[in-house]
mmCIF file of C-alpha atoms in Angstrom:
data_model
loop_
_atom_site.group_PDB
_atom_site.id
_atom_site.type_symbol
_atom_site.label_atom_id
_atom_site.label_comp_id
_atom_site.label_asym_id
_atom_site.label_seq_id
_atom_site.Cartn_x
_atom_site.Cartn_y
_atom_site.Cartn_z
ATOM 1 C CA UNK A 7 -13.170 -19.695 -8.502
ATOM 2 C CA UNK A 8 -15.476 -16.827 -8.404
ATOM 3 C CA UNK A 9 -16.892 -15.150 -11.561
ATOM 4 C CA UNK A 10 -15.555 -11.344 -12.588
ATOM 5 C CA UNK A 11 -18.060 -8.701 -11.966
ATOM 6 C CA UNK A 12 -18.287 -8.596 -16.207
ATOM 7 C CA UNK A 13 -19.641 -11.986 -17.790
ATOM 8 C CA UNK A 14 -19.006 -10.692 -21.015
ATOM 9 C CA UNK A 15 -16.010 -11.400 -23.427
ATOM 10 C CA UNK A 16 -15.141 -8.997 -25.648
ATOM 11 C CA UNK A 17 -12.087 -9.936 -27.855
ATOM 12 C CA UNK A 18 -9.569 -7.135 -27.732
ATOM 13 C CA UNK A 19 -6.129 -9.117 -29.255
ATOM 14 C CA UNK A 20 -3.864 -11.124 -27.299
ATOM 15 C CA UNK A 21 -5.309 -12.351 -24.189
ATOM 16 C CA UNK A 22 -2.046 -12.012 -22.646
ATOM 17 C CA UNK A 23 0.903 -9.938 -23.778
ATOM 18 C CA UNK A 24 4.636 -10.517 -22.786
ATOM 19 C CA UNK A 25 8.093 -8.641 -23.567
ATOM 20 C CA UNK A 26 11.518 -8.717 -22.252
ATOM 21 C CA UNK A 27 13.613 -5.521 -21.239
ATOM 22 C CA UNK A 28 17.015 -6.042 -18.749
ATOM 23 C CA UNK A 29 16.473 -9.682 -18.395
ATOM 24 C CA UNK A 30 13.104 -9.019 -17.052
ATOM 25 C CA UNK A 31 9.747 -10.320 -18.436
ATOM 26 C CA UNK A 32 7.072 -8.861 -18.223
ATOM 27 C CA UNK A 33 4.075 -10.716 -18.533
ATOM 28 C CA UNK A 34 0.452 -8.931 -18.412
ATOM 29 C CA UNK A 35 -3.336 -10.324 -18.679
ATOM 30 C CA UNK A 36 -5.065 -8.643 -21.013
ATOM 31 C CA UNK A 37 -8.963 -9.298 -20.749
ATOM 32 C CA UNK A 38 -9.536 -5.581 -18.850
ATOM 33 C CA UNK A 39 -13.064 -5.823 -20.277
ATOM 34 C CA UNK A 40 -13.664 -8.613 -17.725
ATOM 35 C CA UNK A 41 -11.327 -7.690 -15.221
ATOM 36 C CA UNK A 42 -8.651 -10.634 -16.870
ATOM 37 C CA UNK A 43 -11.268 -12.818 -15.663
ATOM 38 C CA UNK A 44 -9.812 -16.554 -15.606
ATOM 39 C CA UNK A 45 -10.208 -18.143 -18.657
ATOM 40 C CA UNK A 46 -9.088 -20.612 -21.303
ATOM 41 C CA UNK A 47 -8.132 -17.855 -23.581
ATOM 42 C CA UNK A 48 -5.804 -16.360 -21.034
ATOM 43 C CA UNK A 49 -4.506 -19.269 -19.291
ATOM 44 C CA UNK A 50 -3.098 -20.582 -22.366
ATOM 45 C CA UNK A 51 -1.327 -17.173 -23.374
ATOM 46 C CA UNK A 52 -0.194 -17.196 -19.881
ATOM 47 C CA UNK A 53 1.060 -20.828 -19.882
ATOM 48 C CA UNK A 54 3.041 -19.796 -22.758
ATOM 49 C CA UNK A 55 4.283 -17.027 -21.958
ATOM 50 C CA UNK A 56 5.798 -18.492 -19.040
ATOM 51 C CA UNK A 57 7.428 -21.265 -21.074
ATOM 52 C CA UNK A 58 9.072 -18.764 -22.962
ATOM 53 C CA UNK A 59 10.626 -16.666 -19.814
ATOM 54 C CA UNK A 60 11.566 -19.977 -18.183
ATOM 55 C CA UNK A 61 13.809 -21.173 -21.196
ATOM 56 C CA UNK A 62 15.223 -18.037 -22.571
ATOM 57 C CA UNK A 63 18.462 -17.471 -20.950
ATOM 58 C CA UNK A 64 18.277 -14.016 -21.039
ATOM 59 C CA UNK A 65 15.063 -13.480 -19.013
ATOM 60 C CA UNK A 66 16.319 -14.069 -14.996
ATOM 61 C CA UNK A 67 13.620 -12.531 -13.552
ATOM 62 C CA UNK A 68 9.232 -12.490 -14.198
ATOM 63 C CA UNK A 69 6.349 -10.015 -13.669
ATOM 64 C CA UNK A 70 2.791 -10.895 -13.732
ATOM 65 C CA UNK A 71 0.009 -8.292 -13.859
ATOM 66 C CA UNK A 72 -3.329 -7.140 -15.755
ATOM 67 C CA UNK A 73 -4.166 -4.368 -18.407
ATOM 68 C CA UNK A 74 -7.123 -2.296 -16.920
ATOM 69 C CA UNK A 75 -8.756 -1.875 -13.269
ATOM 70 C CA UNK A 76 -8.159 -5.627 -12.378
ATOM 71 C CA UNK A 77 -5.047 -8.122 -12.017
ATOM 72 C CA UNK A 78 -7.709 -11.110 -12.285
ATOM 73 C CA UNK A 79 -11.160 -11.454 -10.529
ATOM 74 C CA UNK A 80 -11.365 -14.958 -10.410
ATOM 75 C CA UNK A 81 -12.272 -17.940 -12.934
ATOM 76 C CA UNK A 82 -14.757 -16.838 -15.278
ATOM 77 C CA UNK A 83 -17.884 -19.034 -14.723
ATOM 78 C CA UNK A 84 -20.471 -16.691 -16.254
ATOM 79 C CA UNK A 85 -21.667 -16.705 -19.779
ATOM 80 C CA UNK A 86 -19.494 -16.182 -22.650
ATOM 81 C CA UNK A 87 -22.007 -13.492 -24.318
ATOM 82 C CA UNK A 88 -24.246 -11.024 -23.092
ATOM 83 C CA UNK A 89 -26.858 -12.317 -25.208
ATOM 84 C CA UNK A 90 -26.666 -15.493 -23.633
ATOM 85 C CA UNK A 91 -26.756 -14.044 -20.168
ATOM 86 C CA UNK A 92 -29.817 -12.344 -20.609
ATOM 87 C CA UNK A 93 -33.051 -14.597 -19.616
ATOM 88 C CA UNK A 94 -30.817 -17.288 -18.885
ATOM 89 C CA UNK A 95 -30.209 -19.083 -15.521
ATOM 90 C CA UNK A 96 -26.882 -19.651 -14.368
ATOM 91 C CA UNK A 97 -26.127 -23.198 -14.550
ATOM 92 C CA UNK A 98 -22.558 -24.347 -13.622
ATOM 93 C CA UNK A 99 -22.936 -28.271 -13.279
ATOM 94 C CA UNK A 100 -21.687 -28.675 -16.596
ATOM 95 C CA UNK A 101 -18.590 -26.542 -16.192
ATOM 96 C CA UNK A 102 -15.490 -28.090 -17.176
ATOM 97 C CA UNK A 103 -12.767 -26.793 -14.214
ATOM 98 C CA UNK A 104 -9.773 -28.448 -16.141
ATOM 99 C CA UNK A 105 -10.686 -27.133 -19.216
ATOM 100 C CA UNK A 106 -11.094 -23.473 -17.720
ATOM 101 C CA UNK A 107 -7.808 -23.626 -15.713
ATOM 102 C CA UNK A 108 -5.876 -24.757 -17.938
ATOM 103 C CA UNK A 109 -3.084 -27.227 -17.929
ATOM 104 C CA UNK A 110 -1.683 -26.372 -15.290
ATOM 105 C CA UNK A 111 -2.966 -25.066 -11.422
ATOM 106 C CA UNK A 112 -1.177 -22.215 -9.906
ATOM 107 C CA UNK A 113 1.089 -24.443 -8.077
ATOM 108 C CA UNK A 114 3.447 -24.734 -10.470
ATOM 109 C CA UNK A 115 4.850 -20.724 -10.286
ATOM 110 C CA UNK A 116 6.150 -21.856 -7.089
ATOM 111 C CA UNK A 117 8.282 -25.096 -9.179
ATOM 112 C CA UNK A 118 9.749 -22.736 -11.860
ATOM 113 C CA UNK A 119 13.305 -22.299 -11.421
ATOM 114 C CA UNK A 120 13.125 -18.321 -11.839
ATOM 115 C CA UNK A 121 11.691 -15.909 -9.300
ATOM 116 C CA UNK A 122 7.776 -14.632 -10.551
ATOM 117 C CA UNK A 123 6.543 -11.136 -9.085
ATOM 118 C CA UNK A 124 3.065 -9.935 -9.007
ATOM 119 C CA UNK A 125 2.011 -6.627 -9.368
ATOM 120 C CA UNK A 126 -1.453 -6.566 -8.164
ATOM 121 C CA UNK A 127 -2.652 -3.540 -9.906
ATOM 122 C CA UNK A 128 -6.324 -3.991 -9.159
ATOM 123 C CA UNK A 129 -9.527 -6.852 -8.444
ATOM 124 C CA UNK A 130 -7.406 -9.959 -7.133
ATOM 125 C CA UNK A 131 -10.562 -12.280 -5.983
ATOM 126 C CA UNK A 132 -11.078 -16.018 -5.817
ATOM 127 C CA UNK A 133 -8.400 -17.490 -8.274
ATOM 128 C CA UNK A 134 -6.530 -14.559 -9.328
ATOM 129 C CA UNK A 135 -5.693 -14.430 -5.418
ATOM 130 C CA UNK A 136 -4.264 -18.127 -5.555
ATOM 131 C CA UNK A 137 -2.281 -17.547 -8.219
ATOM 132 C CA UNK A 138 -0.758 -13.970 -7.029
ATOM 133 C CA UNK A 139 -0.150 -15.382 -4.124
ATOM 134 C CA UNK A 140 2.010 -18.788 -5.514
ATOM 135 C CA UNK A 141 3.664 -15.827 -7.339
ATOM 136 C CA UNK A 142 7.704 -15.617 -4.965
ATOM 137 C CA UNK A 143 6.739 -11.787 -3.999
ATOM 138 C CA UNK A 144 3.791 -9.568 -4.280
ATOM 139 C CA UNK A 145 3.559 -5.671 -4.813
ATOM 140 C CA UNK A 146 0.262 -4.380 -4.881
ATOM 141 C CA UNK A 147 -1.406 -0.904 -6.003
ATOM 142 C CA UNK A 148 -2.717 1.666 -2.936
ATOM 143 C CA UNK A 149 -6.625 0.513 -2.546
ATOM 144 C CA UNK A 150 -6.321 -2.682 -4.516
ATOM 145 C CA UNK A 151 -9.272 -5.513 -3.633
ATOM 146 C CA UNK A 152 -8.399 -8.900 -2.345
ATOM 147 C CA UNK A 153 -10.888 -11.414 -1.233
ATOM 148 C CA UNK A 154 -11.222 -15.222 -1.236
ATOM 149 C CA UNK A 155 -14.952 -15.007 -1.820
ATOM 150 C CA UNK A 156 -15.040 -18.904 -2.322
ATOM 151 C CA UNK A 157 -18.012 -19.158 0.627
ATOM 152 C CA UNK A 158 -19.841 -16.525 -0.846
ATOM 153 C CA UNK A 159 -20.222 -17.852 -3.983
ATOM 154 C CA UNK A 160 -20.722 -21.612 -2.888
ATOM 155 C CA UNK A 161 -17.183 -22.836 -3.553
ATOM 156 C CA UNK A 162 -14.706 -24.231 -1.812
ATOM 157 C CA UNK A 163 -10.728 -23.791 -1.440
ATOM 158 C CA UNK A 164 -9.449 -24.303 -4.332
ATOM 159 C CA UNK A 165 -5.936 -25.487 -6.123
ATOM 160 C CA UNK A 166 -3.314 -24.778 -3.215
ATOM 161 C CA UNK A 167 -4.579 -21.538 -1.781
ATOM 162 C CA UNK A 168 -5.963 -23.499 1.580
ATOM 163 C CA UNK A 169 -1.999 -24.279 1.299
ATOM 164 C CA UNK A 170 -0.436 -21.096 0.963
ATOM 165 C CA UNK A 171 -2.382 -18.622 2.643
ATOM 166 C CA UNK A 172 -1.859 -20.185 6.324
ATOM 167 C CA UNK A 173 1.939 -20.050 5.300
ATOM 168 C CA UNK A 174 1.731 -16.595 4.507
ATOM 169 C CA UNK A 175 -0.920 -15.063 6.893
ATOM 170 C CA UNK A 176 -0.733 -17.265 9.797
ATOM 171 C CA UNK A 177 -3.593 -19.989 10.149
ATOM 172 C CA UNK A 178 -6.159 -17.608 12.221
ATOM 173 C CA UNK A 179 -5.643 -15.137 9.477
ATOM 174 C CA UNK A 180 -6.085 -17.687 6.875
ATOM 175 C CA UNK A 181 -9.088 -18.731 8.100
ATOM 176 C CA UNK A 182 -10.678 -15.638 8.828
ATOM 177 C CA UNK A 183 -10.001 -14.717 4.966
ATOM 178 C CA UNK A 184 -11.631 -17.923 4.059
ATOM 179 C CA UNK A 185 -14.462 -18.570 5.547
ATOM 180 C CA UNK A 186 -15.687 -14.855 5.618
ATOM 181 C CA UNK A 187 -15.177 -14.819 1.954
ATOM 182 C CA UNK A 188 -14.528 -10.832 2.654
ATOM 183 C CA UNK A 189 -13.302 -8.232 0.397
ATOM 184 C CA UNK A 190 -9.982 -6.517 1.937
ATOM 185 C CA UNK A 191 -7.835 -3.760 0.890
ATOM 186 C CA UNK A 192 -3.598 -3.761 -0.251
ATOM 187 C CA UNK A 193 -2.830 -1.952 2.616
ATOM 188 C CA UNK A 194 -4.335 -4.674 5.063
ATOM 189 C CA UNK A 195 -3.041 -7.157 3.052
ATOM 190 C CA UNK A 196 0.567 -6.014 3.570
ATOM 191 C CA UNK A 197 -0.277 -6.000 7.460
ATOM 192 C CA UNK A 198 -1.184 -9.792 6.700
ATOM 193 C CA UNK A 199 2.753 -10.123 4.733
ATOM 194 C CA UNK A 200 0.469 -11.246 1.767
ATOM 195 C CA UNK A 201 1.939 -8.337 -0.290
ATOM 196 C CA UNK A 202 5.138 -7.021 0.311
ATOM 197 C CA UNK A 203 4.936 -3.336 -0.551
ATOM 198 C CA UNK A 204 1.777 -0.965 -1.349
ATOM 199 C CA UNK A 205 2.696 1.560 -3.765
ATOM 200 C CA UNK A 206 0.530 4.137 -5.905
ATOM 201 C CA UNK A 207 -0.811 2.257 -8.794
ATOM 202 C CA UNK A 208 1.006 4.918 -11.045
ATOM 203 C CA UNK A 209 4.426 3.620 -9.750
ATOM 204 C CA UNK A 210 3.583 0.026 -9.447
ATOM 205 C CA UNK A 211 4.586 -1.893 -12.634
ATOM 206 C CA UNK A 212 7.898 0.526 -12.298
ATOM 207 C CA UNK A 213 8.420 -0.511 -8.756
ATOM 208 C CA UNK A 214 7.849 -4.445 -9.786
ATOM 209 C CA UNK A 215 10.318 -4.316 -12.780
ATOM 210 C CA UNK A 216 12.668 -2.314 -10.960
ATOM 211 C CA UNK A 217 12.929 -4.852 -8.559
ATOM 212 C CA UNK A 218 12.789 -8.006 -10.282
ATOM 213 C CA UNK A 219 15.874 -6.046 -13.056
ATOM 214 C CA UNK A 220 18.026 -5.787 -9.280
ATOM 215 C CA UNK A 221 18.079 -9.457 -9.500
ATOM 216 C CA UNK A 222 18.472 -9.868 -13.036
ATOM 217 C CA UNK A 223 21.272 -7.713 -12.690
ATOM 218 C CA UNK A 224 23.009 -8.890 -9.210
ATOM 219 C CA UNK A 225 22.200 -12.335 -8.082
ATOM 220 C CA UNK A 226 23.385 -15.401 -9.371
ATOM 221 C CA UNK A 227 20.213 -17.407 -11.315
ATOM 222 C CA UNK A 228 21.646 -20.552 -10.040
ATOM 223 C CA UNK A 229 21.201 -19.179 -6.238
ATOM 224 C CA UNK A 230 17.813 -17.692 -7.234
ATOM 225 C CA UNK A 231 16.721 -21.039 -8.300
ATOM 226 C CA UNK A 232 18.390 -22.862 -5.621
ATOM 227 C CA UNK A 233 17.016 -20.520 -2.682
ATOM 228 C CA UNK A 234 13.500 -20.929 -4.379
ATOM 229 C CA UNK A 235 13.467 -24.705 -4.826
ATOM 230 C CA UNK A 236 14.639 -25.025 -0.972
ATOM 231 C CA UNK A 237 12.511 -22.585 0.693
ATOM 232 C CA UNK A 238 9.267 -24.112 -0.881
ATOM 233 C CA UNK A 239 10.478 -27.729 0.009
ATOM 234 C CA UNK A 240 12.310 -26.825 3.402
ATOM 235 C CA UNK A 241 8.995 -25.763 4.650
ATOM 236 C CA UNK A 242 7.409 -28.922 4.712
ATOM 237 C CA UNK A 243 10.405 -30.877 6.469
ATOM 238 C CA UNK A 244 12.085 -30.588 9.894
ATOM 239 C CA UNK A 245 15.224 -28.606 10.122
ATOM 240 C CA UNK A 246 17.952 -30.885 10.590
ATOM 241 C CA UNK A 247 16.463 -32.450 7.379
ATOM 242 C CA UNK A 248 16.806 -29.428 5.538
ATOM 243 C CA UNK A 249 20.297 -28.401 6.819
ATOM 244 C CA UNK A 250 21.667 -31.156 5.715
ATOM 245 C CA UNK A 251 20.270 -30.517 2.376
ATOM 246 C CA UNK A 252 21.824 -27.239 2.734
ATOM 247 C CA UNK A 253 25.153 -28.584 3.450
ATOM 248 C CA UNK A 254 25.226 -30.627 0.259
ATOM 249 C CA UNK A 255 23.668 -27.997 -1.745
ATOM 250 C CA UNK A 256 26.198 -25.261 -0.473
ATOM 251 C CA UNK A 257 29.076 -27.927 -1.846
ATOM 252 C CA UNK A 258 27.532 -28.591 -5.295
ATOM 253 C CA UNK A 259 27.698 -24.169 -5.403
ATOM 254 C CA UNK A 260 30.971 -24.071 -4.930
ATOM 255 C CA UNK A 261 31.529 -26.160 -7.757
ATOM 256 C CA UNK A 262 29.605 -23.452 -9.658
ATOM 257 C CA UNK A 263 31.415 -20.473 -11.577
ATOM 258 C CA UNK A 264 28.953 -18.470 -9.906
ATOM 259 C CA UNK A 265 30.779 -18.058 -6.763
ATOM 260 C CA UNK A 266 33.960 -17.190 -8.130
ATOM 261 C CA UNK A 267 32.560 -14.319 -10.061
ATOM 262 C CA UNK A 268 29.903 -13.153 -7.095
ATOM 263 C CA UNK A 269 33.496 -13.062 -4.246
ATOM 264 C CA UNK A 270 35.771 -11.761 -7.460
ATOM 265 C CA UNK A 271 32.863 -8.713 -8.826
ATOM 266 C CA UNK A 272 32.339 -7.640 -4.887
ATOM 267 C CA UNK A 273 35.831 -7.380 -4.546
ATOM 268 C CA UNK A 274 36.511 -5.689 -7.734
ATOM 269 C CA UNK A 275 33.808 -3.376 -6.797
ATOM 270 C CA UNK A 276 31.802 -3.359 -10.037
ATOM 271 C CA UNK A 277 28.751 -5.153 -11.037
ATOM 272 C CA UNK A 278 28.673 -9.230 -11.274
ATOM 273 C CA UNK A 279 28.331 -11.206 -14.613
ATOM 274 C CA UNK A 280 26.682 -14.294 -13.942
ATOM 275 C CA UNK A 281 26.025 -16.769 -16.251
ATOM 276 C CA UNK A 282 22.443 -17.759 -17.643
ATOM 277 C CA UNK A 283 21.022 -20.861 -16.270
ATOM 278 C CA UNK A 284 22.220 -24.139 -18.143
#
């Protein structure tokens, strides 16, 4: 889980703030005090948040990423106050992980039926790296810091990323990254395909949202959830298994008004008006 550099929690509003421009939500941690440490505080605004994108029809299309110098840099394990940091040993044998998580682990991004996009604008360590990296795509600011840091602090792989990261980096990548527990950069994290663009942080967020409001504005959310649900589930089965899952999936689309306006917009030359999800 790894604790954020700052143990201290300084209220500063909403731990996480959300709006909605172009179908496109944007949802951001907002704890830069602590680096948007992990915490109960912002796992429930983010948990909400989320709800909200997933249901409202006009949202087709998410954005994670943090207020400040850090997207998240990990769970935060340290004490809530300064003043009860100070002369006090660290003891985390009493530390409720469900309560601090949340409801939910990461693993669920990769179940909603809309695509989520992280833009990594700083400190991604421990469990803000699992849960960027459940995120569908990744853009990440020039210099950014990733690490794992799980060995380093006495922890172990935890919720998924032990899962996703050989998927994405390859296994001998994934367990270099592990068990090293080292601090890397964006740009050798897009050599790794963990992120897949590294941009100045000035033009991130822009670069994220412009992104995400292309498929707001030109793919069908029906594909979008389709294409998610089966490349997360085809992964983990042989291929004629998943072909043939294709083949009845590609009949139930054509059933789907979607289709008629993606052929009839291309052909018409102007921009397609799919419907919401049901």
């Amino acid at each position: 889980m790894t604790a954020a550099d700052e143990g201290a929690l300084v209220e500063t509003g909403a731990a996480v703030l959300d709006e909605v421009s172009g179908g496109v939500a944007v949802i951001t941690f907002n704890r830069p005090e602590r680096l948007n440490a992990w915490g109960p505080d912002i796992a429930a605004g983010f948990y909400a948040a989320i709800d909200r994108a997933e249901a409202d029809p006009a949202v087709r299309a998410i954005v994670v990423t943090g207020s400040g110098r850090g997207f998240c840099a990990g769970a935060n394990l340290g004490p809530a106050t300064d003043s009860e940091q100070q002369g006090a040993e660290l003891d985390t044998s009493q530390t409720d992980v469900a309560e601090l998580v949340g409801e939910r682990p990461p693993h669920f991004l990769t179940e909603l039926r809309k695509p989520v996009i992280a833009a990594v604008n700083g400190a991604c360590i421990g469990f803000g790296l699992t849960l960027a990296l459940m995120c569908d795509l990744r853009f990440a600011a020039a210099g950014a810091k990733f690490g794992t840091a799980f060995a380093r602090r006495g922890l172990i792989g935890e919720y998924g990323i032990t899962w996703i990261l050989p998927r994405l980096a390859g296994r001998g990548a994934a367990m270099d990254l592990l068990l090293s527990g080292r601090t890397f950069f964006a740009e050798e994290a897009r050599e790794l395909g963990l992120v897949n663009d590294v941009v100045p942080l000035d033009r991130l967020l822009g670069r994220a949202v412009e992104y995400a409001g292309d498929l707001a504005a030109n793919c069908s959310p029906a594909s979008l959830a389709v294409i998610k649900a089966q490349t997360y589930r085809d992964g983990l089965d042989d291929v004629a298994a998943a072909s043939a899952r294709a083949e009845t999936l590609m009949y139930e689309s054509l059933t789907r008004p979607d289709v008629i306006e993606g052929i009839t917009s291309f052909l018409q030359k102007r921009p397609p008006r799919f419907p919401p999800l049901p």
